[in-house]
mmCIF file of C-alpha atoms and ligand atoms in Angstrom:
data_model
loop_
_atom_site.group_PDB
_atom_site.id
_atom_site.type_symbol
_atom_site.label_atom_id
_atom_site.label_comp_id
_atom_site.label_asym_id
_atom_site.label_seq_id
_atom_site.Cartn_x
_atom_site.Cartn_y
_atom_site.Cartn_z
ATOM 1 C CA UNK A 1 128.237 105.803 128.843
ATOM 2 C CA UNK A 2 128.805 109.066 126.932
ATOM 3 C CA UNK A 3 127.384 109.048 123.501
ATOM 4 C CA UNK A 4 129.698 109.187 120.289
ATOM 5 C CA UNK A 5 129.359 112.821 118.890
ATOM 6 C CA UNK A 6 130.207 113.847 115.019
ATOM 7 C CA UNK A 7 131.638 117.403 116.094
ATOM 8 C CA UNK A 8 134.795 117.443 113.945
ATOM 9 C CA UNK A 9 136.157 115.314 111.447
ATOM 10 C CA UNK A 10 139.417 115.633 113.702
ATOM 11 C CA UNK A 11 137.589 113.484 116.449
ATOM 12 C CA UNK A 12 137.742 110.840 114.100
ATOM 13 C CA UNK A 13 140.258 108.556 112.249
ATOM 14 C CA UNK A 14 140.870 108.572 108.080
ATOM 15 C CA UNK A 15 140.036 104.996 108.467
ATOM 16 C CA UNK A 16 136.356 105.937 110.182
ATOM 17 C CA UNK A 17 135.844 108.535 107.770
ATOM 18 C CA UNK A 18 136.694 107.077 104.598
ATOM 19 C CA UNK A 19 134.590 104.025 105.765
ATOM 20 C CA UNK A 20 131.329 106.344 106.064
ATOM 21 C CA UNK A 21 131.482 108.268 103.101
ATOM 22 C CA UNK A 22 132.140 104.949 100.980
ATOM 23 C CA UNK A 23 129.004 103.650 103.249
ATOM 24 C CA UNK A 24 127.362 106.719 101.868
ATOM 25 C CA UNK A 25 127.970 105.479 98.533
ATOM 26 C CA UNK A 26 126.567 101.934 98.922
ATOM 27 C CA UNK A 27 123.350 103.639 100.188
ATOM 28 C CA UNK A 28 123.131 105.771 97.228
ATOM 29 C CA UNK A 29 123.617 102.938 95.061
ATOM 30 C CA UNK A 30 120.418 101.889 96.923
ATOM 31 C CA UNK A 31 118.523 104.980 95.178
ATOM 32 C CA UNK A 32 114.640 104.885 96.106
ATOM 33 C CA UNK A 33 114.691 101.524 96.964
ATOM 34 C CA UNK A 34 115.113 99.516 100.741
ATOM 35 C CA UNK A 35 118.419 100.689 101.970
ATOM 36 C CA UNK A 36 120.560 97.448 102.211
ATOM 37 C CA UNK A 37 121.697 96.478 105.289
ATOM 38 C CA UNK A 38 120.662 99.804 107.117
ATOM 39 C CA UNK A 39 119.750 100.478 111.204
ATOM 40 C CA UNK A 40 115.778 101.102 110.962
ATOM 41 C CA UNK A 41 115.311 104.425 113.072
ATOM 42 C CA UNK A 42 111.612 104.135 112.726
ATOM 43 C CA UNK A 43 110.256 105.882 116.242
ATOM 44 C CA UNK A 44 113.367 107.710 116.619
ATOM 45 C CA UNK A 45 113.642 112.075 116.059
ATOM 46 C CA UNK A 46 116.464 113.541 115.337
ATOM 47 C CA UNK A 47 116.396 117.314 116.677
ATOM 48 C CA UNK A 48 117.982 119.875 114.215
ATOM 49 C CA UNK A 49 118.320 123.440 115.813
ATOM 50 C CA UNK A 50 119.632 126.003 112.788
ATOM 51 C CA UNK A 51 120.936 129.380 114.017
ATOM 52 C CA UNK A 52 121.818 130.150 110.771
ATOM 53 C CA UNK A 53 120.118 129.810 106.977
ATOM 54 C CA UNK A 54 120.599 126.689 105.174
ATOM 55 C CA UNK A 55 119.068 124.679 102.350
ATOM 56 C CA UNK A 56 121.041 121.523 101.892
ATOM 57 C CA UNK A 57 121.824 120.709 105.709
ATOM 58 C CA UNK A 58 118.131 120.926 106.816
ATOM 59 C CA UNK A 59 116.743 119.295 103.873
ATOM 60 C CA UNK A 60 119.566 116.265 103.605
ATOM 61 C CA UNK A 61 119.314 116.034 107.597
ATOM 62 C CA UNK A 62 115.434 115.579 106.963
ATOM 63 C CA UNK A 63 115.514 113.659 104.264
ATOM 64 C CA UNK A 64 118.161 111.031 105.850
ATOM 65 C CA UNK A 65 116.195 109.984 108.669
ATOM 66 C CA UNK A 66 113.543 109.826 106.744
ATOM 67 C CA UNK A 67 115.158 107.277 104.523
ATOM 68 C CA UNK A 68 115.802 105.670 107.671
ATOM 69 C CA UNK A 69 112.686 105.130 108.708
ATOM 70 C CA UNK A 70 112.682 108.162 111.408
ATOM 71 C CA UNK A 71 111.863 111.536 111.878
ATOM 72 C CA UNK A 72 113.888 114.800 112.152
ATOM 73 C CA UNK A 73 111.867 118.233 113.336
ATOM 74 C CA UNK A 74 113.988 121.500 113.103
ATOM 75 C CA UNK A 75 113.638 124.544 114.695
ATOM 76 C CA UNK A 76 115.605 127.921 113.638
ATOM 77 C CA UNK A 77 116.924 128.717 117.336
ATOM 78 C CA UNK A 78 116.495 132.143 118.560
ATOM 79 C CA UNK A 79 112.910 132.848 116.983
ATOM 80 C CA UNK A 80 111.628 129.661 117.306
ATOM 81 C CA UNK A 81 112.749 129.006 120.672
ATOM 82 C CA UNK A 82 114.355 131.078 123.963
ATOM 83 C CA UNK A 83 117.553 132.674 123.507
ATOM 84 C CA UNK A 84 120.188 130.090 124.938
ATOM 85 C CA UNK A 85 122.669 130.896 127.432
ATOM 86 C CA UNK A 86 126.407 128.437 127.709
ATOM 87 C CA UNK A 87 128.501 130.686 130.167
ATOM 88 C CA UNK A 88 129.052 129.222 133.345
ATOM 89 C CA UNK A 89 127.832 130.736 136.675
ATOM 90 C CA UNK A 90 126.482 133.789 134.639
ATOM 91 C CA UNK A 91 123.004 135.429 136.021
ATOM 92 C CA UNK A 92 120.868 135.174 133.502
ATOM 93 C CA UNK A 93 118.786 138.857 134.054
ATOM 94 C CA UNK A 94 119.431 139.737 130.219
ATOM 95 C CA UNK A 95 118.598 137.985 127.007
ATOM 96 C CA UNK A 96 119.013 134.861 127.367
ATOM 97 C CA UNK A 97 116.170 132.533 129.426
ATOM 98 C CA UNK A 98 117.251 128.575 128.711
ATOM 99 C CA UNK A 99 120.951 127.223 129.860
ATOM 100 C CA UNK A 100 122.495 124.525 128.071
ATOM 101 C CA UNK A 101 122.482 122.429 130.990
ATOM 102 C CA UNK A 102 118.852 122.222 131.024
ATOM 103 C CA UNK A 103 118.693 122.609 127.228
ATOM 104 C CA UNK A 104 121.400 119.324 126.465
ATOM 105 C CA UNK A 105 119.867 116.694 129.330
ATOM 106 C CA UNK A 106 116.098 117.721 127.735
ATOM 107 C CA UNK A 107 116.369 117.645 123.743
ATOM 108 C CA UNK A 108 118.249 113.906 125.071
ATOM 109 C CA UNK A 109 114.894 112.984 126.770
ATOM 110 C CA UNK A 110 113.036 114.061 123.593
ATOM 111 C CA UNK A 111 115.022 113.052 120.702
ATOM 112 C CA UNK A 112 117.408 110.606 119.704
ATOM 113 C CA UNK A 113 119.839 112.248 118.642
ATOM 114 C CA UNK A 114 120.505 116.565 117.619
ATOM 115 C CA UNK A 115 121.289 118.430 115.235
ATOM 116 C CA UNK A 116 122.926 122.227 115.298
ATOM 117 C CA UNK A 117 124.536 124.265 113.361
ATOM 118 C CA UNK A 118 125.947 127.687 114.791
ATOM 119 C CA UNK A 119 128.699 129.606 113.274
ATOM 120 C CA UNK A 120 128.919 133.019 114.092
ATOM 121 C CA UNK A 121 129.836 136.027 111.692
ATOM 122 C CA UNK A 122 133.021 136.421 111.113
ATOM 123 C CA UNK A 123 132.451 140.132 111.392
ATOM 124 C CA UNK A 124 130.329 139.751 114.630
ATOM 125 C CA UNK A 125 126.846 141.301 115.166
ATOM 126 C CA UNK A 126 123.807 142.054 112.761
ATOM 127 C CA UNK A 127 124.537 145.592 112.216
ATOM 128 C CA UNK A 128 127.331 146.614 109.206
ATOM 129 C CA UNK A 129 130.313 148.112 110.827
ATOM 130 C CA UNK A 130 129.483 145.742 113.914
ATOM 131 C CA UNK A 131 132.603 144.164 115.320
ATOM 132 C CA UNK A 132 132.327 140.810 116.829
ATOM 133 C CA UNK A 133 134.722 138.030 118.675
ATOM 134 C CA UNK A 134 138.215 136.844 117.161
ATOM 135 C CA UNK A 135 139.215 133.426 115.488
ATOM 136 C CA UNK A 136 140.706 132.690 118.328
ATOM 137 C CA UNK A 137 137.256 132.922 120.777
ATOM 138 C CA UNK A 138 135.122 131.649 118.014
ATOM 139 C CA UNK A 139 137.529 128.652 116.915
ATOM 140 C CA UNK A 140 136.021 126.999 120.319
ATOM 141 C CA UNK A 141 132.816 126.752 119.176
ATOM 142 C CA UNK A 142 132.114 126.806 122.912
ATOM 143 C CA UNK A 143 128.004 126.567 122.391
ATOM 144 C CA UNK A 144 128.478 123.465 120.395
ATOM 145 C CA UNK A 145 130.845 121.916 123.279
ATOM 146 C CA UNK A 146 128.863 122.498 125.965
ATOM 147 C CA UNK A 147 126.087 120.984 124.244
ATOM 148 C CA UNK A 148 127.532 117.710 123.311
ATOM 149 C CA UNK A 149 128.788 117.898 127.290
ATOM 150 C CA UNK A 150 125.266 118.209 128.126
ATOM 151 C CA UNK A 151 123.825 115.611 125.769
ATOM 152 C CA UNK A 152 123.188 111.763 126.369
ATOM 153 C CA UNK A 153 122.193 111.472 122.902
ATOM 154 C CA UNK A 154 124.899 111.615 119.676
ATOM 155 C CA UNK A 155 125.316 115.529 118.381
ATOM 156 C CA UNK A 156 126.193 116.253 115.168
ATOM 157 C CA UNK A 157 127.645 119.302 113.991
ATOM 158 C CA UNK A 158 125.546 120.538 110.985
ATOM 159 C CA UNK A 159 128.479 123.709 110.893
ATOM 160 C CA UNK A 160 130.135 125.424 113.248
ATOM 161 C CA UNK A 161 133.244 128.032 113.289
ATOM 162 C CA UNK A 162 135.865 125.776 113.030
ATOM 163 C CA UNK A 163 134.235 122.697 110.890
ATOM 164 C CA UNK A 164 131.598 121.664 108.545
ATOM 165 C CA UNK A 165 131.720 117.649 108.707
ATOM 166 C CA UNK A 166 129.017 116.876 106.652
ATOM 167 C CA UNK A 167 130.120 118.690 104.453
ATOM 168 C CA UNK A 168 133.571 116.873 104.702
ATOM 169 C CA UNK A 169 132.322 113.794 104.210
ATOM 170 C CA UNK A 170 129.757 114.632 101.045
ATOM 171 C CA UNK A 171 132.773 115.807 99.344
ATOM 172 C CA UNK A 172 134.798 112.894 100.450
ATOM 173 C CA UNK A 173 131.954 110.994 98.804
ATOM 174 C CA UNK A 174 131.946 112.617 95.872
ATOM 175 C CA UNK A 175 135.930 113.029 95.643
ATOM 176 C CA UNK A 176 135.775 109.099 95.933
ATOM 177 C CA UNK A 177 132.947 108.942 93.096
ATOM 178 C CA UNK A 178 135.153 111.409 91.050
ATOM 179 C CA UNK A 179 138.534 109.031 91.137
ATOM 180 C CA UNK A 180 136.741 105.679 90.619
ATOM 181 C CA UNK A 181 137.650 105.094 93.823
ATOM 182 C CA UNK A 182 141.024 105.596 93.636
ATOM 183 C CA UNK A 183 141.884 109.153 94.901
ATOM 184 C CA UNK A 184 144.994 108.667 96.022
ATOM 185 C CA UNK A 185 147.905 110.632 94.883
ATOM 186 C CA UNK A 186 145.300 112.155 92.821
ATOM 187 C CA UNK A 187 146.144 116.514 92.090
ATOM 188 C CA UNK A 188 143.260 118.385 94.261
ATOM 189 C CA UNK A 189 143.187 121.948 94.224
ATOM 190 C CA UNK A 190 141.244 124.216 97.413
ATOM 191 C CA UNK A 191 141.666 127.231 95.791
ATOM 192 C CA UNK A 192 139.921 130.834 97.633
ATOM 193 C CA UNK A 193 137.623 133.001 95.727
ATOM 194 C CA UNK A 194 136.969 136.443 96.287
ATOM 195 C CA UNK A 195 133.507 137.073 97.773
ATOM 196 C CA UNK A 196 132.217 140.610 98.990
ATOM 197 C CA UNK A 197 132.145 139.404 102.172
ATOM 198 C CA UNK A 198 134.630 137.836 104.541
ATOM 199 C CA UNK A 199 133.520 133.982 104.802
ATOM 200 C CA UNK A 200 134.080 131.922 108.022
ATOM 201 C CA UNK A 201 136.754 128.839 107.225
ATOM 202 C CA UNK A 202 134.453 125.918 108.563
ATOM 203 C CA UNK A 203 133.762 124.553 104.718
ATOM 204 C CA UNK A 204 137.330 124.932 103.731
ATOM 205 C CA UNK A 205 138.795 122.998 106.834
ATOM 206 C CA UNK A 206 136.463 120.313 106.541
ATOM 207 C CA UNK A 207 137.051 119.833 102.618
ATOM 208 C CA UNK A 208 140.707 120.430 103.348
ATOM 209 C CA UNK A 209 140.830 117.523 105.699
ATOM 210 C CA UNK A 210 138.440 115.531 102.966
ATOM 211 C CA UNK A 211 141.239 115.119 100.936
ATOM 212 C CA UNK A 212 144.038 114.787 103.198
ATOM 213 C CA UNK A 213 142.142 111.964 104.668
ATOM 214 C CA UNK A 214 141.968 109.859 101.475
ATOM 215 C CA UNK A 215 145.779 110.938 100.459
ATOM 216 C CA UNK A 216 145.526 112.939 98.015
ATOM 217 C CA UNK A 217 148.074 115.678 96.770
ATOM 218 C CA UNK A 218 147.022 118.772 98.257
ATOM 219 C CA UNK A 219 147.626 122.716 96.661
ATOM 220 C CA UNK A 220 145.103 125.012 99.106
ATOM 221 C CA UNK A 221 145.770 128.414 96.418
ATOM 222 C CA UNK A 222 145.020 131.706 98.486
ATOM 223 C CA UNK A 223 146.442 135.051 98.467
ATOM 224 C CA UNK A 224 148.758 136.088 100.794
ATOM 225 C CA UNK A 225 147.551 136.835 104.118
ATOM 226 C CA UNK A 226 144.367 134.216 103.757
ATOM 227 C CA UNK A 227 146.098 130.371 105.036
ATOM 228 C CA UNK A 228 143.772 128.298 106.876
ATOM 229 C CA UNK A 229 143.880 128.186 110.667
ATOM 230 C CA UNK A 230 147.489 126.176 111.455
ATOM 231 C CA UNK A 231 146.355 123.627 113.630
ATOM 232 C CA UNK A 232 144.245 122.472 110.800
ATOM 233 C CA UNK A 233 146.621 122.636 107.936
ATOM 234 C CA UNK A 234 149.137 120.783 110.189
ATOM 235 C CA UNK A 235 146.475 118.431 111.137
ATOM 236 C CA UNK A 236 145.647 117.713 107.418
ATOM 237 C CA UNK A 237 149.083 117.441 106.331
ATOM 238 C CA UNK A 238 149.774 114.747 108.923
ATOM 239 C CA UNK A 239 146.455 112.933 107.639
ATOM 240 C CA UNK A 240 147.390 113.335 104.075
ATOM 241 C CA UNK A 241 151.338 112.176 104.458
ATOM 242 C CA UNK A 242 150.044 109.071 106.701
ATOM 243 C CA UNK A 243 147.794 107.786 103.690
ATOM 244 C CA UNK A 244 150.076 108.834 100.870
ATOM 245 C CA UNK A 245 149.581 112.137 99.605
ATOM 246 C CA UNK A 246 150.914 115.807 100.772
ATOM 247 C CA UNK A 247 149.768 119.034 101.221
ATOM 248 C CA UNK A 248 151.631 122.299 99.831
ATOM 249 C CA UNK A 249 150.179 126.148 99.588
ATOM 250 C CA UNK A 250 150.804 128.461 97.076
ATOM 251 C CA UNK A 251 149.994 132.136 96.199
ATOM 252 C CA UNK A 252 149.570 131.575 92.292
ATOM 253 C CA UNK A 253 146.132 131.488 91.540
ATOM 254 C CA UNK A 254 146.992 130.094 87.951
ATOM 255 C CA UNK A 255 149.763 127.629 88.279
ATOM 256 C CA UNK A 256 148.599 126.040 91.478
ATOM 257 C CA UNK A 257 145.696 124.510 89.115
ATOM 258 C CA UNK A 258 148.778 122.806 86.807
ATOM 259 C CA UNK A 259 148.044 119.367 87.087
ATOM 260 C CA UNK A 260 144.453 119.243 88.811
ATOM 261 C CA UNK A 261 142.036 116.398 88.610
ATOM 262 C CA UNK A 262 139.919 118.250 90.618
ATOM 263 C CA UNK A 263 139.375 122.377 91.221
ATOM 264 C CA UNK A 264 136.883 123.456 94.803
ATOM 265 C CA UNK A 265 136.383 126.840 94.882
ATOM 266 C CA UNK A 266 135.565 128.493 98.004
ATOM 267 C CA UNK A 267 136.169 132.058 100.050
ATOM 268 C CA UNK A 268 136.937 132.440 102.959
ATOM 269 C CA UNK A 269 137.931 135.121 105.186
ATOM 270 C CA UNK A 270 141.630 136.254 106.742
ATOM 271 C CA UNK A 271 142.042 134.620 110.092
ATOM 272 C CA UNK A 272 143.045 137.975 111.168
ATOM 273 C CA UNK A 273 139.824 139.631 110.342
ATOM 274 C CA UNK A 274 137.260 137.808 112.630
ATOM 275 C CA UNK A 275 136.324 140.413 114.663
ATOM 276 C CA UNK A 276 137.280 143.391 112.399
ATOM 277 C CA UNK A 277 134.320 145.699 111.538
ATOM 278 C CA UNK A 278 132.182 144.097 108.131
ATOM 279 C CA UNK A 279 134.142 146.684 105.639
ATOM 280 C CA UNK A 280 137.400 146.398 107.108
ATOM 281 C CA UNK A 281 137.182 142.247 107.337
ATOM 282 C CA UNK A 282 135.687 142.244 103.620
ATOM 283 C CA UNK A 283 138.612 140.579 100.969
ATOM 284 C CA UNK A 284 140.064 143.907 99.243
ATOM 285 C CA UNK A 285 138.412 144.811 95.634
ATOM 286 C CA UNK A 286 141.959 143.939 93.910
ATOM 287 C CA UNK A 287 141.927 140.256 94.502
ATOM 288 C CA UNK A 288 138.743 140.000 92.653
ATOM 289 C CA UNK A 289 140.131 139.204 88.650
ATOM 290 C CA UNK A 290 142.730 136.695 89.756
ATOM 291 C CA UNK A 291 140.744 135.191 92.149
ATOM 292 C CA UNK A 292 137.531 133.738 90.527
ATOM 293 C CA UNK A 293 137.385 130.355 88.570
ATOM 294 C CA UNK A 294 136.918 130.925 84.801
ATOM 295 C CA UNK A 295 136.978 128.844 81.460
ATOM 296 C CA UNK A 296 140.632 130.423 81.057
ATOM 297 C CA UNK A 297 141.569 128.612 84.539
ATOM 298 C CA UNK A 298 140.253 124.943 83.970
ATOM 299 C CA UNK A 299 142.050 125.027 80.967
ATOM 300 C CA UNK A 300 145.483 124.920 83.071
ATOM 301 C CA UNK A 301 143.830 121.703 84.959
ATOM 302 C CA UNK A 302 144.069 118.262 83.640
ATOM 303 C CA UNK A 303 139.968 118.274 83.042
ATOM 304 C CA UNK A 304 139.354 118.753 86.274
ATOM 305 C CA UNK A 305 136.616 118.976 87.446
ATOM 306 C CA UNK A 306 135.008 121.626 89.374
ATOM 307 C CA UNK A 307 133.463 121.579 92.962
ATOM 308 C CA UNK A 308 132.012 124.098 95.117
ATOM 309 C CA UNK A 309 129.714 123.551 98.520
ATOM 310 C CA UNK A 310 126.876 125.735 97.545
ATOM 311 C CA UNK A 311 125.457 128.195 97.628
ATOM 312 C CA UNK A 312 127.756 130.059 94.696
ATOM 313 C CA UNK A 313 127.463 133.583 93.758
ATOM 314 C CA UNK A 314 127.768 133.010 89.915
ATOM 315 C CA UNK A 315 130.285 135.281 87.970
ATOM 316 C CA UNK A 316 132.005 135.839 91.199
ATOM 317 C CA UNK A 317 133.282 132.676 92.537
ATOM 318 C CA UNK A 318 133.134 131.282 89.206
ATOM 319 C CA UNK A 319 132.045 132.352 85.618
ATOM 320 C CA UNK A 320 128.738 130.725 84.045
ATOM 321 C CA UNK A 321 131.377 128.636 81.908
ATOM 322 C CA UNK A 322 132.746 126.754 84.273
ATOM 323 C CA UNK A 323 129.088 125.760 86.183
ATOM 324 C CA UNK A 324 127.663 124.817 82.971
ATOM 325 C CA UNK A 325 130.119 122.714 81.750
ATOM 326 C CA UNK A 326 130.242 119.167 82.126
ATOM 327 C CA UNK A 327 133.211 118.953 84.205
ATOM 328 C CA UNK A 328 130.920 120.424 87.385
ATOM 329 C CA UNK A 329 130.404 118.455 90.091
ATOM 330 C CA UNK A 330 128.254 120.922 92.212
ATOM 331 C CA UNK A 331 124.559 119.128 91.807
ATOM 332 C CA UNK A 332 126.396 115.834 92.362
ATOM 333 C CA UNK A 333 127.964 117.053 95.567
ATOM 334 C CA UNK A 334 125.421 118.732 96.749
ATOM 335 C CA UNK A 335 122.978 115.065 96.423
ATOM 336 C CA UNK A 336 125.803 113.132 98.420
ATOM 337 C CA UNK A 337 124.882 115.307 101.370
ATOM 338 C CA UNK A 338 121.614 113.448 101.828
ATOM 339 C CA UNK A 339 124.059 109.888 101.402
ATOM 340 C CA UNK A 340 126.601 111.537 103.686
ATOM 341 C CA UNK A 341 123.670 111.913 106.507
ATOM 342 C CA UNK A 342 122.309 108.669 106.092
ATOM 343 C CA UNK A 343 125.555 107.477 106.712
ATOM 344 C CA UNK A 344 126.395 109.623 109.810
ATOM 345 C CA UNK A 345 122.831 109.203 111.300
ATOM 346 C CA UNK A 346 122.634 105.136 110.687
ATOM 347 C CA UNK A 347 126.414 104.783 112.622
ATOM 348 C CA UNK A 348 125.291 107.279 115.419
ATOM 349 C CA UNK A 349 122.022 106.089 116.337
ATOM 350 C CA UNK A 350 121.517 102.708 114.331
HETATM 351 N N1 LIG B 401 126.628 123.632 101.757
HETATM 352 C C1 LIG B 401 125.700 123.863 102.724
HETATM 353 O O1 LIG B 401 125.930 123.608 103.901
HETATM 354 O O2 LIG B 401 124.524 124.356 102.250
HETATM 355 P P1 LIG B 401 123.395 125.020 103.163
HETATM 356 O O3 LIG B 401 124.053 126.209 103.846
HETATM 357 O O4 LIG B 401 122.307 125.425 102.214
HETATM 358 O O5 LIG B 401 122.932 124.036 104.177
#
């Protein structure tokens, strides 16, 4: 029987989600102590493959099966290990030296269960000026895919192009933790932020579809040009009217925060970008003053409070103000990614 993957949060129901990220919750609760009526993974590895940097993802993913009584071991793919080929038929005589169809059946002989996270630059290659593949391509996240194909063991998506479910579900967590429980209907604001780069969108869908899944009313606040990839703000507008809430987008990075309970900042790049050279895809220099969080822009919010993913570029995304107040959420999100992973990695391979 094929395994159950956690690849997007769209593979699964509100219901299923909402369920783990308030089961995240009852094992923080928990704190240090015996986790309460938790799988024990002792003897079981989780294998965690990063392409890409990351502090909270490795360290939560670590952390969680260790809480669980297993182990995880990660390796940062590419120089740790070959270079890994997912194209069908294709001659391998270049760079790459281990297929996914050797790599998938034999991390499922190792390990229990893997880990990966692989999102490409929007922008493409290594190099500045380097173009690279378009939304469109990359939305596939065809490595990931072909992975889970391979597998026999649960995959879990630690980010890809088109989603970020663990984050998803830590801020579901903490959305839940931030309405006593009782987010729906509730005023929640995704609102961009300039950044000097162009971002990918995987964060934004998944904490998009966060809130739509526990009905919430929606504002997603972006310039013009910069909405979220359709299919996913149709998606989360279906979620979001089926459990109460609704979605709406506006251009006004002010008056969109009217109302607010809670304000998440992130950037993200124009869909039409990905695969534009680095300085053409970058967000243009004039969007910066409106489009960073400041003291000036809670104030508009009904004490919101503020959430971002991490890592934040202080003074860009938002002022010093608004991370130091009380009202930020950021250190308390960023914990319920350890909960979040206990959760996912107890109902995957508990
Ligand atoms: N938010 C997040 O995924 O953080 P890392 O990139 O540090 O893992």
């Amino acid at each position: 029987m094929k395994p159950r993957h956690f690849l997007s949060p769209l593979d699964w129901s509100s219901e299923e989600l909402v369920s783990l990220a308030q089961t995240a919750l009852t094992y923080k609760a928990c704190g240090r102590g015996r986790l309460l009526d938790a799988p024990d993974l002792s003897g079981q590895l989780m294998g965690l493959l990063f392409f890409n940097p990351s502090v909270r993802t490795r360290l939560s993913s670590e952390a969680a099966m260790a809480r669980l009584g297993g182990q995880a071991s990660a390796l940062a793919a590419g120089t740790q290990t070959w270079q890994f080929e997912d194209r069908e038929g294709v001659t391998m005589d270049e760079d790459t030296q281990e297929h996914v169809k050797e790599l998938g059946p034999v991390l499922s002989q190792i390990c229990d269960g893997i880990g990966i996270r692989k999102a490409e630059k929007m922008s493409g290659g290594s190099q500045a000026g380097q173009a690279g593949a378009s939304w469109e391509e990359l939305s596939k996240d065809r490595f990931l895919h072909a992975l889970a194909d391979n597998a026999q063991v649960p995959v879990v998506n630690l980010e890809s192009n088109a989603f970020h479910p663990c984050q998803g579900l830590a801020d579901m967590a903490t959305l839940l933790e931030l309405t006593g429980g009782k987010p729906q209907g509730k005023r929640y604001v995704l609102t961009w932020a300039w950044h000097p780069k162009a971002l990918p969108v995987a964060t934004p869908h998944s904490q998009l579809l966060a809130a739509a899944d526990l009905g919430m009313r929606i504002t997603v606040a972006r310039p013009e040009g910069y909405g979220l990839c359709p299919e996913v703000m149709g998606a989360a507008a279906a979620r979001c009217a089926a459990r109460g809430g609704s979605l709406e987008e506006s251009a006004d990075p002010l008056g969109a925060l009217d109302d607010a309970i809670v304000v998440c900042a992130k950037s993200w790049g124009r869909l039409d970008s990905y695969g534009l050279p680095v300085e053409q895809a970058s967000p243009a220099a004039d969007l910066r003053p409106d489009w960073r969080v400041d003291e000036t822009k809670m104030a508009r919010t009904a004490n919101a409070h503020f959430m971002h993913c991490l890592p934040i570029r202080r003074n860009v995304i938002a002022t010093d103000g608004v991370l130091d107040s009380e009202r930020c959420a950021v250190v308390q999100q960023a914990g319920n990614r350890l909960w979040s992973a206990v959760s996912i990695f107890a109902r995957l391979l508990g």
